[in-house]
XYZ file of N, CA and C in Angstrom:
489
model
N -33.161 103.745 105.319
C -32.476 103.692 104.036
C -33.518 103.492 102.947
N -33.762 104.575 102.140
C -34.328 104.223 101.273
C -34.454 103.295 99.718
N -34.994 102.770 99.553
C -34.778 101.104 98.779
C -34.757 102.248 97.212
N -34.551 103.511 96.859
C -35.438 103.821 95.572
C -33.450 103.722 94.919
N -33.157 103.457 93.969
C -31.589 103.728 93.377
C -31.669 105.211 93.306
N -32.418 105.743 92.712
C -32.128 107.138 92.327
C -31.350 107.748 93.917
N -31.864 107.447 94.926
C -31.461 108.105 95.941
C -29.618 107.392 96.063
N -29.173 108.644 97.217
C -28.066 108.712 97.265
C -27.765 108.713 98.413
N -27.349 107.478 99.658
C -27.287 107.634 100.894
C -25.414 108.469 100.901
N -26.022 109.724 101.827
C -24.526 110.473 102.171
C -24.662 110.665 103.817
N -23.199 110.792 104.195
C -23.250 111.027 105.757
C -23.309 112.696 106.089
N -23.440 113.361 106.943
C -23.864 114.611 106.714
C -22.636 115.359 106.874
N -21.271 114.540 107.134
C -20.093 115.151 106.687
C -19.612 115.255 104.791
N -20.543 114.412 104.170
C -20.487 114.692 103.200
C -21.065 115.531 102.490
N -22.089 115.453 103.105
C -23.026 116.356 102.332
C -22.760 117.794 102.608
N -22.433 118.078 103.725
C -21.969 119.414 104.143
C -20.571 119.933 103.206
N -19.487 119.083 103.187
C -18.338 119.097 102.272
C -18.669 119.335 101.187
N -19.173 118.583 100.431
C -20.374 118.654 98.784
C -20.926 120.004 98.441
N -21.955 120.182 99.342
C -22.619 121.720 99.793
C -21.371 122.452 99.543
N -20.525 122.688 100.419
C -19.982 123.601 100.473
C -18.753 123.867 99.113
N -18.271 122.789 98.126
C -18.254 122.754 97.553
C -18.865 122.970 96.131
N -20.242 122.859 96.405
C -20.819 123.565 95.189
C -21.141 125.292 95.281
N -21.239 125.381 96.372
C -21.364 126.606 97.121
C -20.289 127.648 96.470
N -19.359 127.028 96.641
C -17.583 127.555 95.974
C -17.682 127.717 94.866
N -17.908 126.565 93.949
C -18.197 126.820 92.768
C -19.316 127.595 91.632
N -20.300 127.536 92.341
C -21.535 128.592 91.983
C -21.014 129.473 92.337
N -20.574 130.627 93.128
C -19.777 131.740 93.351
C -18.795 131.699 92.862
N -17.721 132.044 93.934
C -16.417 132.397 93.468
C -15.565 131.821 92.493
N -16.411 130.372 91.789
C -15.370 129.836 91.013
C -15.967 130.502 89.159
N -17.471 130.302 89.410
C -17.536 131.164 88.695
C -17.466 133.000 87.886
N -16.655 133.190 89.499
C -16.570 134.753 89.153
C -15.106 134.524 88.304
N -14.120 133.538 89.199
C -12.819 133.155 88.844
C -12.440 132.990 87.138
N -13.676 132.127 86.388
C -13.447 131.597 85.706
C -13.777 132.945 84.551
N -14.548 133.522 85.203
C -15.026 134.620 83.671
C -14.508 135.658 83.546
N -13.197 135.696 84.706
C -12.354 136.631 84.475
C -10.984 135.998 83.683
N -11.036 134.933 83.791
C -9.784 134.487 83.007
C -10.316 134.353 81.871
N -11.544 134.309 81.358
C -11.858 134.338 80.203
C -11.816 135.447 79.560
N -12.394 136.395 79.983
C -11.876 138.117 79.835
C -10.577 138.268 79.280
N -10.038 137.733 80.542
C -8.491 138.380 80.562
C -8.031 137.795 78.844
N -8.015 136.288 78.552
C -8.066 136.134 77.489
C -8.192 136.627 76.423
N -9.445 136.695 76.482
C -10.269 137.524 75.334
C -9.788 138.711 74.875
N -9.191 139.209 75.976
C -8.499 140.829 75.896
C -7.113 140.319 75.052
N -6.686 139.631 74.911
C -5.538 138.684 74.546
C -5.527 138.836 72.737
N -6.721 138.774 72.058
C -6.735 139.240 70.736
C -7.380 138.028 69.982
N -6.960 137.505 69.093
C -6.991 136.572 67.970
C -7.871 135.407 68.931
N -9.103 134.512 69.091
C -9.889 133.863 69.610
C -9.776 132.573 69.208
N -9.238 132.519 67.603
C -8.744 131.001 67.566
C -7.727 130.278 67.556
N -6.526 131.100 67.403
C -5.418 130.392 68.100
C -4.861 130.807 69.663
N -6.271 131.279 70.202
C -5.705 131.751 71.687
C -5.967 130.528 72.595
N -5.010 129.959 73.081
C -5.032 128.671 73.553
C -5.328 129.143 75.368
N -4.845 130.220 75.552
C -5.563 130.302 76.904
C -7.142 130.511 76.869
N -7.692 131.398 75.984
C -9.067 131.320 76.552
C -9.492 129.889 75.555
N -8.921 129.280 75.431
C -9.352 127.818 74.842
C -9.624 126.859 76.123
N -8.699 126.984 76.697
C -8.149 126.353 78.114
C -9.405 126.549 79.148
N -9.414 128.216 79.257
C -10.620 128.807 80.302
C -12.156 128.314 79.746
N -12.458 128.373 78.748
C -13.498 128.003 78.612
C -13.680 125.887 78.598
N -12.631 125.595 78.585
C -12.813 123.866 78.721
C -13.036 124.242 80.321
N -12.131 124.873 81.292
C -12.277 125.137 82.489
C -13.496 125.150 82.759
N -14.279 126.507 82.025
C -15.387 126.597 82.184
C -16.609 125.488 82.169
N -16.691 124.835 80.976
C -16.961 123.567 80.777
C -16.960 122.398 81.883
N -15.799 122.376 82.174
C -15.762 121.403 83.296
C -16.568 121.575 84.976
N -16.086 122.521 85.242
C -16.576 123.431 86.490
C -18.608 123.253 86.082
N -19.124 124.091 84.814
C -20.386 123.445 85.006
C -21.092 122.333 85.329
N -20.452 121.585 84.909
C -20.392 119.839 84.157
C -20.369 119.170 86.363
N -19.293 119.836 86.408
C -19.256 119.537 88.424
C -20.326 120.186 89.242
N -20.928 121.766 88.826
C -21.838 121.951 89.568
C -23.113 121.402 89.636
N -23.817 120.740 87.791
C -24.968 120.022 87.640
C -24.618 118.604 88.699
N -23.995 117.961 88.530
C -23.543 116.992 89.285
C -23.689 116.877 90.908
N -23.129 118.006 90.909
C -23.149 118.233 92.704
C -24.770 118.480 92.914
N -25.624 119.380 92.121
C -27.131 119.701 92.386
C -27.600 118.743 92.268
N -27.203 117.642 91.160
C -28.383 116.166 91.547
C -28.251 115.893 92.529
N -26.752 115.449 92.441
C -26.545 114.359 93.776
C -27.025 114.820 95.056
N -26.623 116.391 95.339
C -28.073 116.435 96.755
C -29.161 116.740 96.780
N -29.598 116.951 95.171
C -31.267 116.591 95.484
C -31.291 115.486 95.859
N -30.788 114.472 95.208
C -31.205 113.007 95.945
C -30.548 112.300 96.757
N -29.742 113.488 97.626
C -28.867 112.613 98.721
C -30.288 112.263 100.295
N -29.802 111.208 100.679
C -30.594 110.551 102.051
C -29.378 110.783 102.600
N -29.684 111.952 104.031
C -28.232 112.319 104.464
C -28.882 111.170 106.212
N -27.930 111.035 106.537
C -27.867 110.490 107.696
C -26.198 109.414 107.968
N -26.899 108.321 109.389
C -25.402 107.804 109.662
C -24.974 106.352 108.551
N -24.265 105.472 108.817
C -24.620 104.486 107.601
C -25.189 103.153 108.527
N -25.382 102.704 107.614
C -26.438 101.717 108.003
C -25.603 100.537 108.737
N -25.908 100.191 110.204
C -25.906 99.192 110.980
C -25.113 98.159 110.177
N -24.310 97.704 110.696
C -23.747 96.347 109.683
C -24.901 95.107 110.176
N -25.103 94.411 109.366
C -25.928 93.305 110.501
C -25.512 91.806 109.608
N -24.525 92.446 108.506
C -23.637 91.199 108.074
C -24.138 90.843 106.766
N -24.874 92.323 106.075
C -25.553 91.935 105.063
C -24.981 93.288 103.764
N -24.435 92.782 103.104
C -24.247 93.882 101.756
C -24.784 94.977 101.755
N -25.047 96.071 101.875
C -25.881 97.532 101.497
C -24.840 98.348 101.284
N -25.653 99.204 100.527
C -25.554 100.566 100.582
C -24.875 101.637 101.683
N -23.564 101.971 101.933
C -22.669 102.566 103.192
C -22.206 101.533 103.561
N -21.852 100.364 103.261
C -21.383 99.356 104.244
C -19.882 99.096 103.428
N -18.875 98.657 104.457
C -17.428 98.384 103.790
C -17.688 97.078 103.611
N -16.935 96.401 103.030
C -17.462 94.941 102.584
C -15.682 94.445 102.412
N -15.384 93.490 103.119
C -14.416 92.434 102.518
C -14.584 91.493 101.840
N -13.789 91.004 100.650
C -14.458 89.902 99.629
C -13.194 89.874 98.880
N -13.493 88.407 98.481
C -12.583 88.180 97.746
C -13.025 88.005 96.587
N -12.282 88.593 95.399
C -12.728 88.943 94.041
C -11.500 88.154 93.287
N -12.197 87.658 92.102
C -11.238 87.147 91.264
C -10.216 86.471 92.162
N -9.991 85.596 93.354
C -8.952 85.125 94.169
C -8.238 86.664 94.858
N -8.378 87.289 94.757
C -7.783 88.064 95.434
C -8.636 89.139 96.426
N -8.309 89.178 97.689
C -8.768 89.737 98.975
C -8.810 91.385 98.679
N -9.603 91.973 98.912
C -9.963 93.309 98.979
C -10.791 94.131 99.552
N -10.688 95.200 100.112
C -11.608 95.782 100.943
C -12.044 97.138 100.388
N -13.145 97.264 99.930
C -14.170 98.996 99.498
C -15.675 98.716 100.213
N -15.757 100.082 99.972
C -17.560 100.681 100.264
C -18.403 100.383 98.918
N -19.300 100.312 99.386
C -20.353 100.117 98.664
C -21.114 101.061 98.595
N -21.584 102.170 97.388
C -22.187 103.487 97.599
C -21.564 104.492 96.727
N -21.896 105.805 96.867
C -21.200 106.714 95.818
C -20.393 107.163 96.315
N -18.629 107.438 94.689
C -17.545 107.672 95.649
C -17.766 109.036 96.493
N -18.959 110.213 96.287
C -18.685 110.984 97.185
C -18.591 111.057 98.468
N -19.665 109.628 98.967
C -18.878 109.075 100.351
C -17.616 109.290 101.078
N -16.649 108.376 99.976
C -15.562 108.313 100.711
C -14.551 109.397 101.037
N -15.117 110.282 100.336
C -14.070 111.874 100.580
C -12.726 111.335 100.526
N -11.661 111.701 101.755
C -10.414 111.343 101.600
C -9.601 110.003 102.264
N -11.185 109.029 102.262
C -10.370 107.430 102.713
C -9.850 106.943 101.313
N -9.246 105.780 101.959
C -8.391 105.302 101.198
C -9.435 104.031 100.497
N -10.654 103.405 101.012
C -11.065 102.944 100.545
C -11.116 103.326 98.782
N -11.388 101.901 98.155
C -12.080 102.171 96.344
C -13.596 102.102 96.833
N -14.469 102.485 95.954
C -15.714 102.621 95.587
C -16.867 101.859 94.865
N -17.366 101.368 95.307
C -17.950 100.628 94.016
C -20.165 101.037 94.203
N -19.962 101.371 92.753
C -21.598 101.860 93.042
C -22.530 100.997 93.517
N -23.963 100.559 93.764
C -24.737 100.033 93.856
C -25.261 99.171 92.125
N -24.994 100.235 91.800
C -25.631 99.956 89.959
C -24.619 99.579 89.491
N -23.108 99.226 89.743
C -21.813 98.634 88.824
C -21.907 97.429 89.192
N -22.034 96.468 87.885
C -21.642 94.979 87.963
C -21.498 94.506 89.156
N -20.411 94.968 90.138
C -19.987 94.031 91.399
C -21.184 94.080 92.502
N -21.430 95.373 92.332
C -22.344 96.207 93.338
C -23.759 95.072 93.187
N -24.694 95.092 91.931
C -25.651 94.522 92.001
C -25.448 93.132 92.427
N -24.585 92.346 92.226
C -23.815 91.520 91.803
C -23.684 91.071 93.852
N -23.607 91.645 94.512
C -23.638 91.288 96.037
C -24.590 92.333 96.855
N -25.095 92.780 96.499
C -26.109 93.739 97.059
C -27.152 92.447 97.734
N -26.868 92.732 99.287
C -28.409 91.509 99.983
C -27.788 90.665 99.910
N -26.150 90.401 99.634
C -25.858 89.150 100.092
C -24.962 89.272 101.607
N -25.088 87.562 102.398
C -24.585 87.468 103.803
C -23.259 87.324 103.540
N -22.256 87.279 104.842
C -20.629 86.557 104.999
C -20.890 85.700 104.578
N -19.947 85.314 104.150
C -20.023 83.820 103.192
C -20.321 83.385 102.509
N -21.540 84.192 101.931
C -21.882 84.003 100.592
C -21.053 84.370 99.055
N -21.392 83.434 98.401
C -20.468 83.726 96.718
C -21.352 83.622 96.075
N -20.750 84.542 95.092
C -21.570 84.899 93.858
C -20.713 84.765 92.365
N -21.191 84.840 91.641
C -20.148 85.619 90.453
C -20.925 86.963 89.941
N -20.203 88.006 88.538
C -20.614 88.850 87.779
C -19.691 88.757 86.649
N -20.525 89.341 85.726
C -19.975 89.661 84.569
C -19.284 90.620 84.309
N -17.900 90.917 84.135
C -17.108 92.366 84.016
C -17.469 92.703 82.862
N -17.490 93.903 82.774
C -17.595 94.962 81.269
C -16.921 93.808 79.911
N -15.527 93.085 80.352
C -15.120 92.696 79.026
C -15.816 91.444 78.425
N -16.934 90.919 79.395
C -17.266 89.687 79.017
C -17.264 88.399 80.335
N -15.998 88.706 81.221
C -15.578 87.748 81.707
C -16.694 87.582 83.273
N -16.449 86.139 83.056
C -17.559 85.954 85.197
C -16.314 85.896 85.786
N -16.123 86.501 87.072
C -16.358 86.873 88.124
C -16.159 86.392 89.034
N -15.395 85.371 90.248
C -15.646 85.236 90.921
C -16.319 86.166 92.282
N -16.962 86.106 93.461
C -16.678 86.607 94.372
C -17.013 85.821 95.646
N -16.546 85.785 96.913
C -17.121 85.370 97.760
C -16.907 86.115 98.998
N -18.020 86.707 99.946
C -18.354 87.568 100.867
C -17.525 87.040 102.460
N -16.352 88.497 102.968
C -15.880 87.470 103.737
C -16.127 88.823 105.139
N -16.386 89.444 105.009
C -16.929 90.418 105.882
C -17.473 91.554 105.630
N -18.689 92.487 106.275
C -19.805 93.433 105.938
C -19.293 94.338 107.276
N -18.796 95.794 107.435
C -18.907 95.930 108.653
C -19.353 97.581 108.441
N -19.985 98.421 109.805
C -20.285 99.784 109.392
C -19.529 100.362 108.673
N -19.654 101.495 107.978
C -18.765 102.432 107.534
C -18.776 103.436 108.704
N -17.746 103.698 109.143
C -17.223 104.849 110.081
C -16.843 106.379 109.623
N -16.841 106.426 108.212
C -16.690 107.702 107.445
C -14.778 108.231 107.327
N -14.097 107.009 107.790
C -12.666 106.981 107.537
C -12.186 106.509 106.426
């Protein structure tokens, strides 16, 4: 596991999913999209034409996902996730209780979690730095975005299984 943030630990079911997803979108989504823009365009009047208004936010967006997808696997570290050994990281599910209340997410980027039900929480978000390297049982607090601390206290670390 590499210690650098920029990197991005993914499992190679993700990364393959991702891939193949940008894959989609560099092709066929862009053939998709510049024909509805066409088609539009063929449509007449350009500023109150609310469809090719539409296609080109489309458009917009769809780029905006493919730059995204090209970072993230330049700097994905594809492999399995890291060993639980009862310590906070990067791929690891973590139970904790936050603010008094019990909850269970991954730790890592949400492209991880594909279609679990787990929430997400980055390495670099408040909570994330905030228990990163800490054991069971350990408590901490953080500061939320509005100002407020935080309780937390660490009540289990276990592999991520990619469910």
């Amino acid at each position: 596991m590499a210690s650098d943030t920029s990197v991005t630990w993914l499992t190679q079911e993700a990364f393959d999913r991702l891939s193949a997803e940008l894959e989609a979108l560099s092709t066929t989504g862009r053939v998709e999209i510049a024909s509805k823009i066409e088609s539009a365009r063929e449509e007449g009047d350009l500023k109150e034409n609310s469809g090719y208004h539409a296609a080109k936010d489309e458009q917009g967006k769809q780029e905006a996902r493919i730059r995204q997808l090209k970072d993230l696997l330049k700097r994905a570290e594809v492999g399995d996730a890291p060993e639980s050994k009862g310590i906070v990281e990067t791929g690891t599910v973590i139970t904790a209780v936050i603010a008094g209340d019990e909850t269970v997410f991954l730790i890592g980027d949400r492209e991880i979690a594909g279609d679990s039900d787990y929430d997400v929480y980055s390495p670099q978000s408040p909570l994330g730095e905030a228990i990163l390297g800490l054991k069971v049982g350990a408590s901490t607090s953080y500061t939320a975005p509005n100002g407020k601390q935080i309780a937390v206290v660490i009540n289990n670390v276990e592999t991520w299984s990619g469910q």
